[in-house]
Coordinates of C-alpha atoms in Angstrom, one line a residue:
T6 CA 0.0 0.0 0.0
G7 CA 1.1 3.5 -0.8
N8 CA 4.1 2.5 -3.1
R9 CA 5.4 4.9 -5.7
F10 CA 7.2 3.5 -8.8
V11 CA 8.8 6.1 -11.0
E12 CA 10.9 5.6 -14.1
S13 CA 10.8 1.8 -13.5
T14 CA 10.8 -1.1 -15.8
F15 CA 9.1 -4.4 -15.2
L16 CA 9.9 -7.2 -17.7
R17 CA 9.5 -10.9 -18.6
G18 CA 7.1 -11.9 -15.9
T19 CA 5.9 -15.6 -16.2
S20 CA 2.4 -15.1 -14.9
A21 CA 2.5 -11.3 -14.5
A22 CA 5.1 -8.5 -14.8
V23 CA 3.3 -6.6 -12.0
K24 CA 0.7 -8.1 -9.6
I25 CA -1.3 -6.2 -7.0
Q26 CA -3.3 -8.3 -4.7
S27 CA -6.3 -8.0 -2.2
G28 CA -6.2 -5.2 0.3
C29 CA -3.5 -3.2 -1.5
S30 CA -4.3 0.5 -2.1
N31 CA -3.0 3.8 -3.4
N32 CA -0.1 2.5 -5.5
R33 CA 1.2 4.8 -8.2
F34 CA 3.1 3.9 -11.4
S35 CA 4.5 6.9 -13.2
K36 CA 6.8 6.7 -16.3
V37 CA 7.1 3.0 -16.2
I38 CA 7.6 0.3 -18.8
I39 CA 5.7 -3.0 -18.4
A40 CA 6.7 -5.4 -21.2
N41 CA 7.5 -8.8 -22.4
S42 CA 5.4 -10.8 -19.8
A43 CA 4.5 -14.3 -20.9
G44 CA 1.3 -13.6 -18.8
T45 CA -0.3 -10.3 -18.0
G46 CA 1.4 -7.0 -17.9
L47 CA -0.4 -5.5 -15.0
S48 CA -2.5 -8.0 -12.9
I49 CA -4.9 -6.6 -10.3
V50 CA -6.5 -9.4 -8.2
G51 CA -8.8 -8.3 -5.4
S52 CA -11.7 -9.9 -3.7
A53 CA -15.2 -8.9 -2.8
L54 CA -14.2 -8.4 0.8
A55 CA -10.8 -6.9 0.1
P56 CA -10.8 -5.0 -3.3
V57 CA -7.7 -3.3 -4.6
L58 CA -8.1 0.4 -4.3
N59 CA -7.0 3.4 -6.3
T60 CA -4.2 2.2 -8.5
V61 CA -2.9 4.9 -10.8
V62 CA -0.9 4.5 -14.0
S63 CA 0.5 7.6 -15.7
E64 CA 2.8 8.3 -18.6
S65 CA 3.5 4.6 -19.1
L66 CA 3.9 1.9 -21.6
I67 CA 2.3 -1.6 -21.3
A68 CA 3.3 -3.5 -24.4
S69 CA 4.1 -6.9 -25.8
N70 CA 2.6 -8.9 -23.0
Q71 CA 0.1 -11.8 -23.3
A72 CA -2.5 -9.4 -21.9
G73 CA -2.3 -5.7 -21.0
I74 CA -4.2 -5.0 -17.8
E75 CA -6.4 -7.7 -16.3
S76 CA -8.3 -6.6 -13.2
S77 CA -10.8 -8.2 -10.8
Y78 CA -12.4 -6.6 -7.8
S79 CA -10.6 -3.3 -8.3
S80 CA -12.0 0.1 -7.4
G81 CA -10.6 3.4 -8.7
L82 CA -8.1 2.2 -11.2
T83 CA -7.0 5.2 -13.3
V84 CA -4.8 5.1 -16.4
V85 CA -3.8 8.5 -18.0
A86 CA -1.5 9.6 -20.8
S87 CA -0.4 6.1 -21.5
T88 CA 0.0 3.6 -24.4
L89 CA -1.1 -0.1 -24.5
A90 CA 0.2 -1.9 -27.5
L91 CA 0.8 -5.3 -29.1
N92 CA -0.6 -7.3 -26.1
T93 CA -1.8 -10.6 -27.5
R94 CA -5.2 -10.6 -25.6
S95 CA -7.3 -7.6 -24.5
A96 CA -5.7 -4.4 -23.5
Y97 CA -8.0 -4.1 -20.5
Y98 CA -10.1 -7.0 -19.2
A99 CA -12.2 -6.2 -16.1
S100 CA -14.3 -8.5 -13.9
D101 CA -16.2 -7.0 -11.0
D102 CA -14.3 -3.7 -11.2
Q103 CA -15.8 -0.4 -10.1
G104 CA -14.9 3.3 -10.9
S105 CA -12.1 2.6 -13.4
L106 CA -11.2 5.6 -15.6
F107 CA -9.0 5.7 -18.7
H108 CA -8.1 9.1 -20.0
N109 CA -5.9 10.1 -23.0
V110 CA -4.8 6.6 -23.8
A111 CA -3.6 5.2 -27.1
F112 CA -4.2 1.5 -27.9
S113 CA -2.5 -0.2 -30.9
G114 CA -2.3 -3.7 -32.2
N115 CA -3.9 -5.5 -29.2
G116 CA -5.6 -8.9 -29.7
G117 CA -9.1 -9.9 -28.9
D118 CA -11.6 -7.3 -27.7
L119 CA -9.9 -4.1 -26.8
I120 CA -11.8 -3.4 -23.6
N121 CA -13.7 -6.4 -22.2
L122 CA -15.9 -5.8 -19.2
L123 CA -17.7 -8.4 -17.1
D124 CA -19.9 -7.5 -14.2
S125 CA -18.1 -4.1 -13.9
T126 CA -19.8 -0.8 -13.2
H127 CA -19.3 3.0 -13.2
L128 CA -16.4 3.1 -15.6
T129 CA -15.2 6.1 -17.7
F130 CA -13.3 6.2 -20.9
S131 CA -12.3 9.5 -22.4
Q132 CA -10.0 10.8 -25.2
I133 CA -9.0 7.3 -26.2
Y134 CA -7.8 5.8 -29.5
N135 CA -7.8 2.2 -30.8
S136 CA -6.0 1.0 -33.8
N137 CA -5.7 -2.5 -35.3
S138 CA -7.1 -4.4 -32.3
G139 CA -8.7 -7.7 -33.1
D140 CA -12.4 -7.5 -32.5
Y141 CA -14.8 -5.1 -30.7
S142 CA -13.5 -1.8 -29.2
F143 CA -15.9 -2.2 -26.2
V144 CA -17.6 -5.4 -25.0
M145 CA -19.8 -5.5 -21.9
N146 CA -21.1 -8.7 -20.5
G147 CA -23.0 -9.8 -17.4
S148 CA -24.1 -7.0 -15.1
S149 CA -21.7 -4.3 -16.6
D150 CA -23.8 -1.1 -16.2
D151 CA -23.3 2.6 -16.0
I152 CA -20.4 3.1 -18.4
K153 CA -19.5 6.5 -19.7
I154 CA -17.5 7.2 -22.9
A155 CA -16.6 10.9 -23.1
G156 CA -15.0 13.4 -25.4
V157 CA -13.6 12.0 -28.6
V158 CA -13.0 8.3 -29.4
G159 CA -10.8 7.5 -32.4
G160 CA -9.7 4.4 -34.2
I161 CA -10.0 1.8 -36.9
T162 CA -10.0 -1.9 -36.5
P163 CA -9.3 -3.5 -39.9
T164 CA -8.7 -7.0 -38.6
S165 CA -12.3 -7.6 -38.0
Y166 CA -14.3 -4.5 -38.7
S167 CA -13.9 -1.3 -40.7
T168 CA -14.6 1.1 -37.8
V169 CA -14.8 1.5 -34.0
T170 CA -17.3 -1.1 -32.8
C171 CA -19.2 -1.7 -29.5
F172 CA -21.3 -4.5 -28.1
H173 CA -23.3 -5.0 -24.9
D174 CA -25.9 -7.7 -23.9
G175 CA -28.6 -5.5 -22.4
A176 CA -26.5 -3.3 -20.1
T177 CA -28.1 -0.4 -18.2
N178 CA -26.7 3.0 -19.2
P179 CA -23.9 1.5 -21.4
G180 CA -23.2 4.9 -22.9
F181 CA -23.5 3.6 -26.5
T182 CA -25.9 1.9 -28.8
S183 CA -25.1 -1.7 -29.6
V184 CA -25.3 -2.8 -33.3
P185 CA -22.8 -5.7 -34.0
G186 CA -20.5 -4.7 -36.8
A187 CA -21.7 -1.1 -36.9
E188 CA -19.8 2.0 -35.7
C189 CA -20.1 2.8 -32.0
A190 CA -22.7 5.6 -31.5
S191 CA -23.3 7.6 -28.4
S192 CA -26.6 7.0 -26.7
T193 CA -26.1 10.0 -24.4
S194 CA -24.2 12.5 -26.7
T195 CA -21.1 12.4 -24.5
F196 CA -18.7 11.3 -27.3
E197 CA -18.0 11.3 -31.0
V198 CA -16.1 8.9 -33.2
K199 CA -13.3 9.9 -35.4
T200 CA -11.8 7.4 -37.8
G201 CA -8.2 7.5 -39.0
I202 CA -4.9 5.7 -38.9
P203 CA -2.1 7.2 -36.8
S204 CA 1.6 6.4 -37.3
F205 CA 3.9 5.4 -34.6
T206 CA 7.7 5.0 -35.1
G207 CA 7.0 1.3 -34.7
K208 CA 9.5 -1.6 -35.2
L209 CA 13.1 -0.6 -35.6
I210 CA 14.5 -1.7 -38.9
R211 CA 17.8 -1.4 -40.6
T212 CA 18.2 -1.6 -44.5
D213 CA 20.6 0.0 -47.0
E214 CA 18.1 2.9 -47.3
L215 CA 17.0 3.3 -43.8
D216 CA 18.7 2.9 -40.4
L217 CA 16.3 2.9 -37.4
S218 CA 18.5 1.1 -35.0
D219 CA 19.1 1.7 -31.3
A220 CA 22.8 2.6 -30.6
S221 CA 22.3 2.4 -26.9
N222 CA 21.1 -1.2 -26.9
T223 CA 24.0 -3.7 -27.1
S224 CA 21.7 -6.5 -28.3
D225 CA 20.4 -4.6 -31.4
D226 CA 22.0 -6.3 -34.4
T227 CA 22.4 -5.5 -38.0
L228 CA 19.0 -7.1 -38.9
S229 CA 17.1 -5.6 -36.0
V230 CA 15.6 -9.1 -35.4
V231 CA 17.1 -11.1 -32.6
L232 CA 16.3 -14.4 -30.8
A233 CA 15.2 -13.9 -27.2
S234 CA 18.0 -16.1 -26.1
A235 CA 20.6 -13.8 -27.7
I236 CA 19.3 -10.7 -25.9
T237 CA 21.5 -9.5 -23.1
D238 CA 20.4 -5.9 -22.9
W239 CA 16.7 -5.6 -22.0
F240 CA 16.8 -2.2 -20.4
Q241 CA 19.0 0.4 -22.2
F242 CA 17.4 2.3 -25.1
E243 CA 17.9 5.7 -26.8
N244 CA 14.5 7.0 -25.5
P245 CA 11.9 6.0 -22.9
Y246 CA 9.3 4.9 -25.4
R247 CA 11.2 1.7 -26.5
A248 CA 11.0 -1.9 -25.5
W249 CA 11.7 -5.4 -26.8
G250 CA 8.8 -7.4 -28.1
A251 CA 8.0 -10.2 -30.5
S252 CA 8.5 -9.1 -34.1
S253 CA 4.7 -9.5 -34.7
S254 CA 2.9 -9.1 -31.4
G255 CA 3.0 -10.4 -27.8
A256 CA 6.0 -11.2 -25.6
C257 CA 9.5 -11.8 -26.9
T258 CA 10.1 -15.2 -25.3
S259 CA 11.7 -17.4 -27.9
S260 CA 11.0 -16.5 -31.4
S261 CA 12.3 -13.5 -33.4
C262 CA 12.2 -10.3 -31.4
S263 CA 12.5 -6.6 -32.3
I264 CA 12.8 -3.2 -30.6
W265 CA 9.6 -1.3 -30.8
D266 CA 9.4 2.5 -30.5
W267 CA 6.0 3.9 -29.4
R268 CA 6.7 7.6 -30.1
L269 CA 4.3 9.2 -32.5
S270 CA 5.9 9.7 -35.9
P271 CA 6.7 13.3 -36.8
S272 CA 4.6 12.7 -39.9
D273 CA 1.5 11.6 -37.9
T274 CA -1.6 13.5 -38.9
F275 CA -4.1 12.0 -36.5
L276 CA -2.9 11.8 -32.8
L277 CA 0.2 14.1 -32.8
G278 CA -0.9 17.5 -31.6
K279 CA -4.6 16.8 -32.2
S280 CA -5.8 15.5 -28.9
N281 CA -8.9 17.8 -28.7
D282 CA -10.8 16.5 -31.7
L283 CA -8.3 14.3 -33.7
T284 CA -8.7 16.8 -36.5
T285 CA -7.6 20.3 -35.6
A286 CA -4.0 20.9 -34.6
N287 CA -3.6 22.2 -31.0
E288 CA -1.5 25.3 -30.4
S289 CA 1.9 24.7 -28.7
L290 CA 2.4 26.0 -25.2
S291 CA 4.8 29.0 -24.7
A292 CA 6.4 29.8 -21.4
E293 CA 5.0 32.8 -19.4
S294 CA 2.3 33.5 -22.2
D295 CA -1.3 32.5 -22.2
C296 CA -2.0 28.8 -22.4
P297 CA -3.2 27.4 -25.7
S298 CA -6.7 28.3 -26.6
V299 CA -8.0 24.8 -26.2
A300 CA -6.8 24.9 -22.6
L301 CA -8.1 28.4 -21.9
A302 CA -11.4 27.2 -23.2
N303 CA -11.6 25.3 -19.9
L304 CA -12.7 22.2 -21.6
T305 CA -13.6 19.7 -18.9
L306 CA -15.0 16.2 -18.7
T307 CA -16.9 14.5 -15.8
S308 CA -16.5 11.0 -14.7
E309 CA -19.4 8.6 -14.8
G310 CA -21.9 9.5 -12.0
G311 CA -20.5 13.1 -11.8
G312 CA -18.0 12.4 -9.1
T313 CA -14.9 14.1 -10.7
T314 CA -14.6 17.0 -13.1
Y315 CA -11.2 17.2 -14.8
L316 CA -9.5 19.1 -17.6
K317 CA -9.9 17.4 -21.0
L318 CA -6.4 18.1 -22.3
A319 CA -4.2 17.5 -19.2
F320 CA -3.2 15.1 -16.5
E321 CA -2.1 15.6 -12.9
T322 CA 1.6 15.6 -12.1
L323 CA 2.1 12.8 -9.7
N324 CA 4.3 12.7 -6.5
D325 CA 4.6 16.5 -6.3
T326 CA 2.9 16.8 -2.8
I327 CA 0.2 18.9 -4.5
G328 CA -3.3 17.5 -5.2
D329 CA -4.7 14.0 -4.6
D330 CA -2.4 12.1 -7.0
D331 CA -5.3 10.4 -8.8
G332 CA -3.8 11.3 -12.2
L333 CA -6.6 13.6 -13.3
C334 CA -6.1 17.4 -13.6
E335 CA -8.5 19.0 -11.0
A336 CA -8.7 22.4 -9.3
N337 CA -5.6 23.5 -7.4
E338 CA -3.3 21.0 -8.9
S339 CA -0.1 21.1 -11.0
C340 CA -0.8 19.5 -14.4
I341 CA 0.8 18.6 -17.7
Y342 CA -0.8 19.7 -21.0
T343 CA -1.6 16.8 -23.4
P344 CA -1.5 18.0 -27.0
S345 CA -1.4 14.4 -28.2
I346 CA -3.0 11.1 -27.4
G347 CA -1.0 8.5 -25.5
M348 CA 2.3 8.3 -23.7
D349 CA 4.2 10.5 -26.1
Q350 CA 3.5 14.1 -25.0
G351 CA 6.9 15.3 -26.2
A352 CA 9.4 14.5 -23.4
A353 CA 12.8 13.6 -25.0
S354 CA 13.8 11.7 -21.9
W355 CA 12.8 11.3 -18.3
D356 CA 16.2 12.3 -17.0
S357 CA 15.8 16.1 -17.5
P358 CA 12.5 16.8 -19.3
V359 CA 12.0 20.4 -20.3
L360 CA 8.7 21.8 -18.9
E361 CA 7.2 25.2 -19.8
T362 CA 4.6 26.9 -17.7
C363 CA 1.8 29.1 -19.2
S364 CA -0.9 31.3 -17.7
M365 CA -4.4 30.0 -17.3
G366 CA -5.8 33.5 -17.4
G367 CA -8.6 35.1 -15.3
S368 CA -11.4 32.8 -14.1
P369 CA -10.8 29.2 -15.3
V370 CA -13.5 26.6 -14.5
L371 CA -11.0 24.7 -12.4
A372 CA -9.3 27.3 -10.3
G373 CA -5.8 27.1 -9.2
V374 CA -4.5 24.9 -12.0
T375 CA -0.8 25.3 -12.9
L376 CA -0.4 24.0 -16.5
K377 CA 2.9 22.9 -17.9
A378 CA 4.0 21.2 -21.1
Y379 CA 6.9 19.2 -22.3
S380 CA 9.1 21.0 -24.9
R381 CA 9.1 18.6 -27.9

């Protein structure tokens, strides 16, 4: 209980890379890499009498595991400004969870149903993007009720359907209409769907024409494809967005492995700098001047049930002794501006990230917010 993991790497778990069990609470993961687990990346296992409370994941990468996050009897799980990619099974599977919230999260290349909920209630998903996941974007079974999807939802799932798809089997207040094979549609006008394909840097390759190798990693060879048994360097990379994974998807356990880079490509036209609506480019933040207009517009979202109001284009700075450390940008907190979707908000490294501070102006809806941004 009460642990803080910052700039940490969790790799190659057999059943799970990270496991949080019954009765644990208030654990925070900031700027972490959870990758290459033959089981689940982040496993949360509570019980009806002793649920796991208030786990927060921020600015993190959960990639190339058998499953991304699998959670049962968890309350208050929050995932912000993170990327979940190339996990063989669902990115998030929940059973008997309550109050989970995913905000500004990019999903790419995950298998199965992207978000699979069983008997889980009062969950919120806002400013999320899904590309190339196997089946439905949202699946709700059993007594999964009172789900809110807010803001903008983007994606394309060409492996099974041509658009963002949702399904529920009679849920109460699911937040969307359920027509198998059809595009998700809001039943409460809290979200809109935008379709497009983003570009991440992706798998590092090296050819006569192109060299996307990693000079900091001693196991990266001339082909950029390595057997797991030949890898001696699992930790050192040129930037914090990289990790080993299978050359296709899932964990690098025995077959051919590659380094994957989950930064947004400089040529991306969908997620990079377009977090507000996935269409219009956001303004950059300049030190000591007014904040970008999309921030000054005081755009806020509210969690399912109205319990929390938070800035649409920001997340809370963790471990700074200010605020409640739930990852959401609320009144009287220090926050980081999110011009893009996912983990890549512009920090070149975690060692000495450059942060600029802007002015929120006269009377913001959420008073007392200090807004900063990484200098890309």
